[in-house]
Structures are given as C-alpha cells and as structure tokens.
JSON list of C-alpha atoms in Angstrom, two decimals:
[
{"chain": "A", "resi": 1403, "resn": "MET", "atom": "CA", "xyz": [0.17, 0.00, 0.23]},
{"chain": "A", "resi": 1404, "resn": "LYS", "atom": "CA", "xyz": [2.94, 2.46, 0.93]},
{"chain": "A", "resi": 1405, "resn": "ASN", "atom": "CA", "xyz": [4.47, 1.58, -2.88]},
{"chain": "A", "resi": 1406, "resn": "LYS", "atom": "CA", "xyz": [1.22, 2.19, -4.59]},
{"chain": "A", "resi": 1407, "resn": "PHE", "atom": "CA", "xyz": [1.62, 5.37, -2.93]},
{"chain": "A", "resi": 1408, "resn": "VAL", "atom": "CA", "xyz": [5.14, 5.91, -3.35]},
{"chain": "A", "resi": 1409, "resn": "VAL", "atom": "CA", "xyz": [4.08, 5.47, -7.06]},
{"chain": "A", "resi": 1410, "resn": "LEU", "atom": "CA", "xyz": [0.57, 8.48, -7.24]},
{"chain": "A", "resi": 1411, "resn": "GLY", "atom": "CA", "xyz": [3.31, 10.63, -5.05]},
{"chain": "A", "resi": 1412, "resn": "ILE", "atom": "CA", "xyz": [5.96, 10.88, -7.38]},
{"chain": "A", "resi": 1413, "resn": "ILE", "atom": "CA", "xyz": [3.79, 10.69, -10.69]},
{"chain": "A", "resi": 1414, "resn": "VAL", "atom": "CA", "xyz": [2.03, 13.89, -8.78]},
{"chain": "A", "resi": 1415, "resn": "LEU", "atom": "CA", "xyz": [4.97, 14.67, -8.80]},
{"chain": "A", "resi": 1416, "resn": "PHE", "atom": "CA", "xyz": [5.90, 15.49, -12.09]},
{"chain": "A", "resi": 1417, "resn": "ALA", "atom": "CA", "xyz": [3.41, 16.90, -13.08]},
{"chain": "A", "resi": 1418, "resn": "GLY", "atom": "CA", "xyz": [3.67, 20.22, -10.30]},
{"chain": "A", "resi": 1419, "resn": "LEU", "atom": "CA", "xyz": [7.39, 19.99, -12.18]},
{"chain": "A", "resi": 1420, "resn": "PHE", "atom": "CA", "xyz": [6.06, 20.21, -15.55]},
{"chain": "A", "resi": 1421, "resn": "SER", "atom": "CA", "xyz": [3.80, 22.76, -15.23]},
{"chain": "A", "resi": 1422, "resn": "PHE", "atom": "CA", "xyz": [6.09, 24.56, -13.47]},
{"chain": "A", "resi": 1423, "resn": "PHE", "atom": "CA", "xyz": [8.98, 24.63, -15.65]},
{"chain": "A", "resi": 1424, "resn": "VAL", "atom": "CA", "xyz": [6.87, 23.40, -19.52]},
{"chain": "A", "resi": 1425, "resn": "LEU", "atom": "CA", "xyz": [3.26, 25.03, -19.22]},
{"chain": "A", "resi": 1426, "resn": "GLY", "atom": "CA", "xyz": [4.33, 28.01, -16.42]},
{"chain": "A", "resi": 1427, "resn": "PRO", "atom": "CA", "xyz": [6.96, 29.67, -19.57]},
{"chain": "A", "resi": 1428, "resn": "ILE", "atom": "CA", "xyz": [4.04, 29.01, -22.14]},
{"chain": "A", "resi": 1429, "resn": "ALA", "atom": "CA", "xyz": [0.28, 29.81, -20.08]},
{"chain": "A", "resi": 1430, "resn": "SER", "atom": "CA", "xyz": [3.27, 34.13, -18.93]},
{"chain": "A", "resi": 1431, "resn": "LYS", "atom": "CA", "xyz": [4.33, 35.02, -22.34]},
{"chain": "A", "resi": 1432, "resn": "PRO", "atom": "CA", "xyz": [1.68, 36.91, -23.70]},
{"chain": "A", "resi": 1433, "resn": "GLU", "atom": "CA", "xyz": [1.59, 35.37, -27.50]},
{"chain": "A", "resi": 1434, "resn": "SER", "atom": "CA", "xyz": [0.36, 32.07, -25.85]},
{"chain": "A", "resi": 1435, "resn": "TYR", "atom": "CA", "xyz": [-2.46, 33.97, -26.16]},
{"chain": "A", "resi": 1436, "resn": "GLY", "atom": "CA", "xyz": [-3.14, 35.85, -29.76]},
{"chain": "A", "resi": 1437, "resn": "LYS", "atom": "CA", "xyz": [-6.79, 34.73, -30.25]},
{"chain": "A", "resi": 1438, "resn": "THR", "atom": "CA", "xyz": [-7.74, 35.97, -27.27]},
{"chain": "A", "resi": 1439, "resn": "ILE", "atom": "CA", "xyz": [-5.68, 39.30, -26.91]},
{"chain": "A", "resi": 1440, "resn": "GLN", "atom": "CA", "xyz": [-6.71, 40.29, -30.54]},
{"chain": "A", "resi": 1441, "resn": "SER", "atom": "CA", "xyz": [-9.99, 39.68, -30.02]},
{"chain": "A", "resi": 1442, "resn": "LEU", "atom": "CA", "xyz": [-9.90, 42.19, -27.15]},
{"chain": "A", "resi": 1443, "resn": "GLU", "atom": "CA", "xyz": [-7.85, 44.34, -29.24]},
{"chain": "A", "resi": 1444, "resn": "LYS", "atom": "CA", "xyz": [-11.29, 43.97, -31.38]},
{"chain": "A", "resi": 1445, "resn": "LYS", "atom": "CA", "xyz": [-13.79, 45.13, -28.64]},
{"chain": "A", "resi": 1446, "resn": "LYS", "atom": "CA", "xyz": [-11.20, 47.47, -27.91]},
{"chain": "A", "resi": 1447, "resn": "MET", "atom": "CA", "xyz": [-11.43, 49.73, -30.82]},
{"chain": "A", "resi": 1448, "resn": "ILE", "atom": "CA", "xyz": [-15.13, 49.18, -31.23]},
{"chain": "A", "resi": 1449, "resn": "VAL", "atom": "CA", "xyz": [-16.18, 50.56, -27.66]},
{"chain": "A", "resi": 1450, "resn": "ALA", "atom": "CA", "xyz": [-14.20, 53.49, -28.48]},
{"chain": "A", "resi": 1451, "resn": "GLU", "atom": "CA", "xyz": [-15.50, 54.29, -32.07]},
{"chain": "A", "resi": 1452, "resn": "ILE", "atom": "CA", "xyz": [-18.77, 54.41, -29.51]},
{"chain": "A", "resi": 1453, "resn": "THR", "atom": "CA", "xyz": [-16.49, 56.38, -27.24]},
{"chain": "A", "resi": 1454, "resn": "ALA", "atom": "CA", "xyz": [-15.52, 58.98, -29.74]},
{"chain": "A", "resi": 1455, "resn": "GLY", "atom": "CA", "xyz": [-19.05, 58.65, -31.41]},
{"chain": "A", "resi": 1456, "resn": "THR", "atom": "CA", "xyz": [-21.31, 59.14, -28.75]},
{"chain": "A", "resi": 1457, "resn": "ALA", "atom": "CA", "xyz": [-18.59, 62.48, -28.04]},
{"chain": "A", "resi": 1458, "resn": "VAL", "atom": "CA", "xyz": [-19.65, 63.72, -31.55]},
{"chain": "A", "resi": 1459, "resn": "ALA", "atom": "CA", "xyz": [-22.81, 63.30, -30.86]},
{"chain": "A", "resi": 1460, "resn": "SER", "atom": "CA", "xyz": [-22.73, 64.96, -26.91]},
{"chain": "A", "resi": 1461, "resn": "VAL", "atom": "CA", "xyz": [-21.54, 67.72, -28.74]},
{"chain": "A", "resi": 1462, "resn": "VAL", "atom": "CA", "xyz": [-24.13, 68.28, -31.35]},
{"chain": "A", "resi": 1463, "resn": "ILE", "atom": "CA", "xyz": [-27.18, 67.90, -29.25]},
{"chain": "A", "resi": 1464, "resn": "GLY", "atom": "CA", "xyz": [-25.64, 70.28, -26.67]},
{"chain": "A", "resi": 1465, "resn": "ALA", "atom": "CA", "xyz": [-25.31, 72.52, -29.83]},
{"chain": "A", "resi": 1466, "resn": "VAL", "atom": "CA", "xyz": [-28.49, 73.88, -30.11]},
{"chain": "A", "resi": 1467, "resn": "PRO", "atom": "CA", "xyz": [-29.22, 77.22, -28.29]},
{"chain": "A", "resi": 1468, "resn": "ASP", "atom": "CA", "xyz": [-32.02, 75.48, -26.57]},
{"chain": "A", "resi": 1469, "resn": "ASP", "atom": "CA", "xyz": [-31.48, 74.05, -23.35]},
{"chain": "A", "resi": 1470, "resn": "SER", "atom": "CA", "xyz": [-33.83, 71.72, -23.35]},
{"chain": "A", "resi": 1471, "resn": "THR", "atom": "CA", "xyz": [-31.42, 69.27, -25.24]},
{"chain": "A", "resi": 1472, "resn": "THR", "atom": "CA", "xyz": [-28.82, 69.59, -21.94]},
{"chain": "A", "resi": 1473, "resn": "PRO", "atom": "CA", "xyz": [-30.12, 66.39, -20.48]},
{"chain": "A", "resi": 1474, "resn": "ILE", "atom": "CA", "xyz": [-30.29, 64.74, -23.55]},
{"chain": "A", "resi": 1475, "resn": "ALA", "atom": "CA", "xyz": [-26.35, 65.95, -23.62]},
{"chain": "A", "resi": 1476, "resn": "ASN", "atom": "CA", "xyz": [-25.95, 64.95, -20.21]},
{"chain": "A", "resi": 1477, "resn": "GLN", "atom": "CA", "xyz": [-27.01, 61.01, -20.80]},
{"chain": "A", "resi": 1478, "resn": "ILE", "atom": "CA", "xyz": [-24.61, 60.97, -23.54]},
{"chain": "A", "resi": 1479, "resn": "VAL", "atom": "CA", "xyz": [-21.56, 62.64, -21.58]},
{"chain": "A", "resi": 1480, "resn": "GLU", "atom": "CA", "xyz": [-22.63, 59.62, -18.86]},
{"chain": "A", "resi": 1481, "resn": "LEU", "atom": "CA", "xyz": [-22.97, 56.85, -21.11]},
{"chain": "A", "resi": 1482, "resn": "SER", "atom": "CA", "xyz": [-18.90, 58.33, -22.90]},
{"chain": "A", "resi": 1483, "resn": "SER", "atom": "CA", "xyz": [-17.40, 57.66, -19.57]},
{"chain": "A", "resi": 1484, "resn": "LYS", "atom": "CA", "xyz": [-19.04, 53.95, -18.98]},
{"chain": "A", "resi": 1485, "resn": "LEU", "atom": "CA", "xyz": [-17.08, 52.97, -22.29]},
{"chain": "A", "resi": 1486, "resn": "LEU", "atom": "CA", "xyz": [-14.33, 54.58, -21.46]},
{"chain": "A", "resi": 1487, "resn": "LEU", "atom": "CA", "xyz": [-14.62, 52.24, -18.03]},
{"chain": "A", "resi": 1488, "resn": "VAL", "atom": "CA", "xyz": [-14.82, 49.62, -20.18]},
{"chain": "A", "resi": 1489, "resn": "SER", "atom": "CA", "xyz": [-12.08, 50.27, -22.27]},
{"chain": "A", "resi": 1490, "resn": "GLY", "atom": "CA", "xyz": [-10.23, 50.69, -19.09]},
{"chain": "A", "resi": 1491, "resn": "VAL", "atom": "CA", "xyz": [-11.27, 46.58, -18.34]},
{"chain": "A", "resi": 1492, "resn": "ILE", "atom": "CA", "xyz": [-10.70, 45.82, -21.34]},
{"chain": "A", "resi": 1493, "resn": "VAL", "atom": "CA", "xyz": [-7.38, 46.23, -21.43]},
{"chain": "A", "resi": 1494, "resn": "LEU", "atom": "CA", "xyz": [-6.45, 44.69, -17.85]},
{"chain": "A", "resi": 1495, "resn": "GLU", "atom": "CA", "xyz": [-8.10, 42.01, -18.91]},
{"chain": "A", "resi": 1496, "resn": "LYS", "atom": "CA", "xyz": [-5.38, 41.37, -22.23]},
{"chain": "A", "resi": 1497, "resn": "ALA", "atom": "CA", "xyz": [-2.50, 42.01, -18.68]},
{"chain": "A", "resi": 1498, "resn": "LEU", "atom": "CA", "xyz": [-4.40, 40.24, -17.09]},
{"chain": "A", "resi": 1499, "resn": "LEU", "atom": "CA", "xyz": [-3.56, 37.12, -19.26]},
{"chain": "A", "resi": 1500, "resn": "PRO", "atom": "CA", "xyz": [0.15, 35.96, -19.20]},
{"chain": "A", "resi": 1501, "resn": "ILE", "atom": "CA", "xyz": [0.47, 37.70, -14.42]},
{"chain": "A", "resi": 1502, "resn": "THR", "atom": "CA", "xyz": [-3.06, 34.30, -14.46]},
{"chain": "A", "resi": 1503, "resn": "GLY", "atom": "CA", "xyz": [-0.37, 32.23, -16.58]},
{"chain": "A", "resi": 1504, "resn": "PHE", "atom": "CA", "xyz": [2.34, 32.37, -14.42]},
{"chain": "A", "resi": 1505, "resn": "ILE", "atom": "CA", "xyz": [-0.19, 31.92, -11.62]},
{"chain": "A", "resi": 1506, "resn": "SER", "atom": "CA", "xyz": [-1.68, 28.70, -12.07]},
{"chain": "A", "resi": 1507, "resn": "PHE", "atom": "CA", "xyz": [1.27, 26.53, -14.00]},
{"chain": "A", "resi": 1508, "resn": "ARG", "atom": "CA", "xyz": [4.34, 28.03, -11.57]},
{"chain": "A", "resi": 1509, "resn": "ILE", "atom": "CA", "xyz": [2.52, 29.07, -8.51]},
{"chain": "A", "resi": 1510, "resn": "MET", "atom": "CA", "xyz": [-1.29, 26.86, -7.60]},
{"chain": "A", "resi": 1511, "resn": "ILE", "atom": "CA", "xyz": [-1.22, 23.86, -9.71]},
{"chain": "A", "resi": 1512, "resn": "PRO", "atom": "CA", "xyz": [2.72, 22.83, -7.89]},
{"chain": "A", "resi": 1513, "resn": "LEU", "atom": "CA", "xyz": [0.93, 23.55, -4.52]},
{"chain": "A", "resi": 1514, "resn": "SER", "atom": "CA", "xyz": [-1.87, 21.43, -5.26]},
{"chain": "A", "resi": 1515, "resn": "CYS", "atom": "CA", "xyz": [0.66, 19.25, -6.49]},
{"chain": "A", "resi": 1516, "resn": "ILE", "atom": "CA", "xyz": [2.37, 19.63, -3.20]},
{"chain": "A", "resi": 1517, "resn": "PHE", "atom": "CA", "xyz": [-0.44, 19.41, -0.82]},
{"chain": "A", "resi": 1518, "resn": "LEU", "atom": "CA", "xyz": [-1.33, 16.25, -2.31]},
{"chain": "A", "resi": 1519, "resn": "ILE", "atom": "CA", "xyz": [1.84, 15.05, -2.14]},
{"chain": "A", "resi": 1520, "resn": "ILE", "atom": "CA", "xyz": [1.79, 14.99, 1.69]},
{"chain": "A", "resi": 1521, "resn": "TYR", "atom": "CA", "xyz": [-1.91, 13.47, 1.57]},
{"chain": "A", "resi": 1522, "resn": "PHE", "atom": "CA", "xyz": [-0.24, 10.85, 0.20]},
{"chain": "A", "resi": 1523, "resn": "PHE", "atom": "CA", "xyz": [1.82, 10.27, 3.66]},
{"chain": "A", "resi": 1524, "resn": "GLN", "atom": "CA", "xyz": [0.20, 12.32, 5.87]},
{"chain": "A", "resi": 1525, "resn": "LYS", "atom": "CA", "xyz": [-3.76, 11.49, 5.33]},
{"chain": "A", "resi": 1526, "resn": "ARG", "atom": "CA", "xyz": [-4.32, 15.28, 7.70]},
{"chain": "A", "resi": 1527, "resn": "LYS", "atom": "CA", "xyz": [-8.43, 15.77, 4.73]},
{"chain": "A", "resi": 1528, "resn": "ILE", "atom": "CA", "xyz": [-7.45, 19.57, 5.48]},
{"chain": "A", "resi": 1529, "resn": "PHE", "atom": "CA", "xyz": [-4.06, 18.84, 2.87]},
{"chain": "A", "resi": 1530, "resn": "LYS", "atom": "CA", "xyz": [-6.79, 17.11, 0.41]},
{"chain": "A", "resi": 1531, "resn": "ARG", "atom": "CA", "xyz": [-9.10, 20.18, 0.85]},
{"chain": "A", "resi": 1532, "resn": "TYR", "atom": "CA", "xyz": [-5.91, 22.02, 0.02]},
{"chain": "A", "resi": 1533, "resn": "PHE", "atom": "CA", "xyz": [-5.27, 19.64, -2.79]},
{"chain": "A", "resi": 1534, "resn": "LEU", "atom": "CA", "xyz": [-8.44, 20.38, -5.18]},
{"chain": "A", "resi": 1535, "resn": "ASP", "atom": "CA", "xyz": [-8.58, 24.24, -4.26]},
{"chain": "A", "resi": 1536, "resn": "PHE", "atom": "CA", "xyz": [-5.68, 25.21, -5.23]},
{"chain": "A", "resi": 1537, "resn": "LEU", "atom": "CA", "xyz": [-5.81, 22.42, -7.89]},
{"chain": "A", "resi": 1538, "resn": "ALA", "atom": "CA", "xyz": [-9.61, 24.15, -8.97]},
{"chain": "A", "resi": 1539, "resn": "LEU", "atom": "CA", "xyz": [-7.86, 27.89, -7.61]},
{"chain": "A", "resi": 1540, "resn": "GLY", "atom": "CA", "xyz": [-5.09, 27.96, -10.44]},
{"chain": "A", "resi": 1541, "resn": "LEU", "atom": "CA", "xyz": [-7.36, 26.21, -13.25]},
{"chain": "A", "resi": 1542, "resn": "LEU", "atom": "CA", "xyz": [-10.23, 29.23, -13.16]},
{"chain": "A", "resi": 1543, "resn": "ILE", "atom": "CA", "xyz": [-8.10, 31.78, -13.23]},
{"chain": "A", "resi": 1544, "resn": "ASN", "atom": "CA", "xyz": [-6.20, 31.14, -16.00]},
{"chain": "A", "resi": 1545, "resn": "VAL", "atom": "CA", "xyz": [-9.65, 30.07, -17.65]},
{"chain": "A", "resi": 1546, "resn": "ILE", "atom": "CA", "xyz": [-11.96, 32.95, -17.09]},
{"chain": "A", "resi": 1547, "resn": "ILE", "atom": "CA", "xyz": [-10.91, 35.59, -19.96]},
{"chain": "A", "resi": 1548, "resn": "PRO", "atom": "CA", "xyz": [-11.15, 33.41, -22.69]},
{"chain": "A", "resi": 1549, "resn": "ALA", "atom": "CA", "xyz": [-13.32, 31.43, -21.88]},
{"chain": "A", "resi": 1550, "resn": "SER", "atom": "CA", "xyz": [-15.61, 34.74, -20.76]},
{"chain": "A", "resi": 1551, "resn": "VAL", "atom": "CA", "xyz": [-13.33, 36.15, -24.08]},
{"chain": "A", "resi": 1552, "resn": "TRP", "atom": "CA", "xyz": [-14.93, 32.71, -26.30]},
{"chain": "A", "resi": 1553, "resn": "THR", "atom": "CA", "xyz": [-18.55, 33.84, -24.55]},
{"chain": "A", "resi": 1554, "resn": "SER", "atom": "CA", "xyz": [-19.29, 36.60, -26.23]},
{"chain": "A", "resi": 1555, "resn": "ILE", "atom": "CA", "xyz": [-17.03, 36.09, -29.87]},
{"chain": "A", "resi": 1556, "resn": "THR", "atom": "CA", "xyz": [-19.77, 32.95, -30.23]},
{"chain": "A", "resi": 1557, "resn": "HIS", "atom": "CA", "xyz": [-23.05, 34.96, -28.69]},
{"chain": "A", "resi": 1558, "resn": "PHE", "atom": "CA", "xyz": [-22.70, 37.86, -30.08]},
{"chain": "A", "resi": 1559, "resn": "LYS", "atom": "CA", "xyz": [-21.88, 37.29, -33.74]}
]
C-alpha cells in the first residue's frame, strides 16, 4: 500500500514539475493568448469608436440653441464615461492574461501537487482539501478570461 502512494507521489511530483517548468513559461507569454488578445483588441477598438461617437453626439446635441437638449447631452456624456470604463477593463484583461498563466502554472498547480503528496503520506484531509482548492482556483483563474472572450465571440456573432 505504501508503494502505491510512493508511485502516485512521484507521478504527482512530475505533474507539478511539468506545470512549473513546461506549462508555466508557455502560459506566461502573451503570445500564447494570440487569438484572445486579438479579439480583445477588436473589442477595444469598437468601444473606442462608440465612445468617440457618443462624444460627437453630445457636442452636436449640446450645440442646439435651446436648453431643452441639455439633459440628453448630459446622459450621452455619462454613457461616454461608462464606455471609457469598459475600455479600461478590456486593457486590464489583456494585461492579466500572462499574469494569470504565471500564477496558475507556476504557483497554484505546483502547490496543489505538493499538498496532494503531503496528503498521500500524512492522510490528513485538510491537505486533500487544499489540493482540490488550489487546483480548482489555479485552473479557473487561467481559463476565465479566454472563456469570457470566447463567450462574447460566439454569442454576438
């Protein structure tokens, strides 16, 4: 029985090392997310065009001599500021892609493997729980941005 856990421990150790030394450098490079970044760039350009359009519309509506259009112009300006926020979120997503890859494959998944190895030899359920939590979190943080981009692409075609 002990030999079984030693073999499983070695397999898990190699999985953790593979994650750290092979998958980690790949997932940490922005080039690994080429299509996702390209799609985010397109979305950013669309938002920038809409933002510019709302700014122009606000100026045109505000140029009407009567004050009756001022509330509409103010609402359009408010929409423009919200679109700038959306643009900032898109830029943040692009920046976070390689960071989440690093965190997932260089920190979270190797740590989860260490917790599983400890669980094999100590049989304390807390280490099994840590393994599952770190593994799930490591995979989720790396998948969430590409999954959201994929959803927006397929949903809005």
